[in-house]
Tab-separated table of C-alpha atoms in Angstrom:
chain	number	residue	atom	x	y	z
A	173	UNK	CA	11.449	-6.412	-12.056
A	174	UNK	CA	11.786	-8.640	-8.711
A	175	UNK	CA	11.127	-5.613	-6.740
A	176	UNK	CA	7.784	-5.719	-8.573
A	177	UNK	CA	7.001	-9.540	-8.316
A	178	UNK	CA	7.649	-8.813	-4.442
A	179	UNK	CA	5.565	-6.311	-3.916
A	180	UNK	CA	2.643	-7.894	-5.538
A	181	UNK	CA	3.209	-11.219	-3.940
A	182	UNK	CA	3.025	-8.644	-0.694
A	183	UNK	CA	-0.335	-7.528	-1.637
A	184	UNK	CA	-1.775	-10.449	-3.190
A	185	UNK	CA	-1.577	-11.873	0.382
A	186	UNK	CA	-2.988	-8.761	1.736
A	187	UNK	CA	-5.861	-8.898	-0.529
A	188	UNK	CA	-6.468	-12.708	0.147
A	189	UNK	CA	-6.569	-12.281	4.017
A	190	UNK	CA	-8.956	-9.371	3.573
A	191	UNK	CA	-10.929	-11.529	1.507
A	192	UNK	CA	-11.333	-14.525	3.994
A	193	UNK	CA	-11.728	-11.620	6.906
A	194	UNK	CA	-15.277	-11.425	8.331
A	195	UNK	CA	-14.677	-7.542	9.123
A	196	UNK	CA	-17.132	-5.298	7.882
A	197	UNK	CA	-16.221	-2.364	5.255
A	198	UNK	CA	-15.338	0.524	6.909
A	199	UNK	CA	-17.773	3.454	7.475
A	200	UNK	CA	-18.195	5.875	4.543
A	201	UNK	CA	-17.270	9.135	4.770
A	202	UNK	CA	-17.083	12.457	2.598
A	203	UNK	CA	-14.271	12.467	0.084
A	204	UNK	CA	-12.175	15.697	1.172
A	205	UNK	CA	-8.352	17.292	0.164
A	206	UNK	CA	-7.441	16.230	3.745
A	207	UNK	CA	-8.514	12.604	3.235
A	208	UNK	CA	-7.418	12.372	-0.556
A	209	UNK	CA	-4.745	13.856	-1.783
A	210	UNK	CA	-1.948	12.612	0.577
A	211	UNK	CA	-0.678	9.441	-0.487
A	212	UNK	CA	2.284	7.642	-0.194
A	213	UNK	CA	2.683	4.798	-2.412
A	214	UNK	CA	5.595	2.370	-1.049
A	215	UNK	CA	6.323	0.621	-4.228
A	216	UNK	CA	6.213	3.577	-6.505
A	217	UNK	CA	7.889	5.861	-3.731
A	218	UNK	CA	11.115	3.382	-3.958
A	219	UNK	CA	11.726	3.820	-7.943
A	220	UNK	CA	10.166	7.568	-8.004
A	221	UNK	CA	10.964	9.685	-4.912
A	222	UNK	CA	8.507	12.664	-6.721
A	223	UNK	CA	5.879	10.007	-6.493
A	224	UNK	CA	3.991	11.709	-4.037
A	225	UNK	CA	3.491	14.981	-6.015
A	226	UNK	CA	2.399	13.208	-9.236
A	227	UNK	CA	-0.354	11.286	-7.228
A	228	UNK	CA	-1.323	14.803	-5.376
A	229	UNK	CA	-1.358	16.547	-8.547
A	230	UNK	CA	-3.613	13.701	-10.586
A	231	UNK	CA	-5.609	13.501	-7.541
A	232	UNK	CA	-6.266	17.353	-7.238
A	233	UNK	CA	-7.615	17.411	-11.114
A	234	UNK	CA	-9.588	14.341	-10.357
A	235	UNK	CA	-11.188	15.715	-7.045
A	236	UNK	CA	-12.009	18.928	-9.035
A	237	UNK	CA	-14.170	16.859	-11.458
A	238	UNK	CA	-15.413	14.553	-8.981
A	239	UNK	CA	-16.886	17.795	-7.002
A	240	UNK	CA	-17.962	19.347	-10.282
A	241	UNK	CA	-19.753	16.244	-12.090
A	242	UNK	CA	-19.180	12.990	-11.251
A	243	UNK	CA	-20.497	11.394	-14.509
A	244	UNK	CA	-18.587	13.996	-16.635
A	245	UNK	CA	-15.184	12.971	-14.487
A	246	UNK	CA	-16.102	9.208	-15.334
A	247	UNK	CA	-16.359	10.007	-18.845
A	248	UNK	CA	-13.197	11.890	-19.190
A	249	UNK	CA	-11.290	9.307	-17.522
A	250	UNK	CA	-12.714	6.332	-19.457
A	251	UNK	CA	-12.019	8.285	-22.508
A	252	UNK	CA	-8.307	9.565	-21.613
A	253	UNK	CA	-7.697	5.483	-20.589
A	254	UNK	CA	-8.928	4.704	-24.033
A	255	UNK	CA	-6.893	7.114	-25.609
A	256	UNK	CA	-3.792	6.239	-24.037
A	257	UNK	CA	-4.514	2.383	-24.691
A	258	UNK	CA	-4.737	2.910	-28.281
A	259	UNK	CA	-1.857	5.178	-28.237
A	260	UNK	CA	0.108	2.314	-26.726
A	261	UNK	CA	-1.266	-0.079	-28.820
A	262	UNK	CA	-0.277	1.960	-32.128
A	263	UNK	CA	3.676	2.504	-30.648
A	264	UNK	CA	3.509	-1.198	-30.325
A	265	UNK	CA	4.031	-0.998	-25.966
A	266	UNK	CA	0.600	-3.223	-25.710
A	267	UNK	CA	0.802	-6.310	-28.085
A	268	UNK	CA	-1.495	-8.531	-25.372
A	269	UNK	CA	-3.065	-8.717	-22.695
A	270	UNK	CA	0.253	-10.093	-21.209
A	271	UNK	CA	1.720	-6.415	-21.642
A	272	UNK	CA	-0.952	-4.887	-19.211
A	273	UNK	CA	1.201	-5.063	-15.975
A	274	UNK	CA	4.275	-3.792	-17.452
A	275	UNK	CA	2.285	-0.502	-18.872
A	276	UNK	CA	0.698	0.188	-15.469
A	277	UNK	CA	3.909	-0.101	-13.693
A	278	UNK	CA	5.664	2.751	-16.734
A	279	UNK	CA	2.460	4.672	-16.260
A	280	UNK	CA	2.567	4.921	-12.948
A	281	UNK	CA	-1.239	3.751	-12.472
A	282	UNK	CA	-0.410	1.187	-10.164
A	283	UNK	CA	0.731	-2.946	-9.631
A	284	UNK	CA	-1.571	-4.715	-11.945
A	285	UNK	CA	-2.150	-8.021	-10.670
A	286	UNK	CA	-3.786	-10.827	-13.111
A	287	UNK	CA	-6.029	-12.808	-10.297
A	288	UNK	CA	-8.177	-15.105	-12.963
A	289	UNK	CA	-8.978	-14.962	-16.333
A	290	UNK	CA	-11.026	-17.139	-18.664
A	291	UNK	CA	-11.712	-16.705	-22.461
A	292	UNK	CA	-14.306	-13.813	-21.898
A	293	UNK	CA	-13.745	-12.598	-18.322
A	294	UNK	CA	-10.737	-11.268	-16.482
A	295	UNK	CA	-10.496	-10.292	-13.119
A	296	UNK	CA	-7.620	-7.781	-11.668
A	297	UNK	CA	-6.674	-6.154	-8.586
A	298	UNK	CA	-4.399	-3.209	-9.082
A	299	UNK	CA	-2.585	-2.367	-5.726
A	300	UNK	CA	-1.170	1.047	-4.604
A	301	UNK	CA	-3.944	2.731	-7.484
A	302	UNK	CA	-3.239	5.912	-8.490
A	303	UNK	CA	-6.937	6.875	-7.968
A	304	UNK	CA	-7.368	5.489	-4.740
A	305	UNK	CA	-4.835	3.845	-2.784
A	306	UNK	CA	-5.141	5.009	0.587
A	307	UNK	CA	-8.552	6.722	-0.029
A	308	UNK	CA	-11.164	6.356	2.257
A	309	UNK	CA	-14.705	4.485	1.390
A	310	UNK	CA	-16.907	6.805	-0.284
A	311	UNK	CA	-19.671	4.519	-1.457
A	312	UNK	CA	-18.441	4.683	-5.164
A	313	UNK	CA	-15.525	3.626	-7.183
A	314	UNK	CA	-12.741	6.387	-8.017
A	315	UNK	CA	-10.884	3.910	-10.276
A	316	UNK	CA	-12.706	4.736	-13.622
């Protein structure tokens, strides 16, 4: 788990630097297989050398849905996430919010960092996200 903490701390520093930076966002481009499918997530490649293929397969499916119907893609992915969460609660893998970072890691979704939380709100960052890590800006979120 030490490697996870080190990686999250590294990504947190990058995040803080980007927030402080006055740089403008990169120009939006069209999402294509060439600029979306191939992504190397450094932390996940260390623990799972086949991660690149895992991400590529997920993104190929996601891209196909996005090209066919962005709104349908959103519904399908949110529904799948909801069903996964219920399953993980039922099996006892999620007992509280504190279990989410471990679940995100085990499911290879990304490195979840809880930035701020209060009674009614929570702000999180997901580093090396399976949906959007290294993807170009396209004018909408890829993480549904």
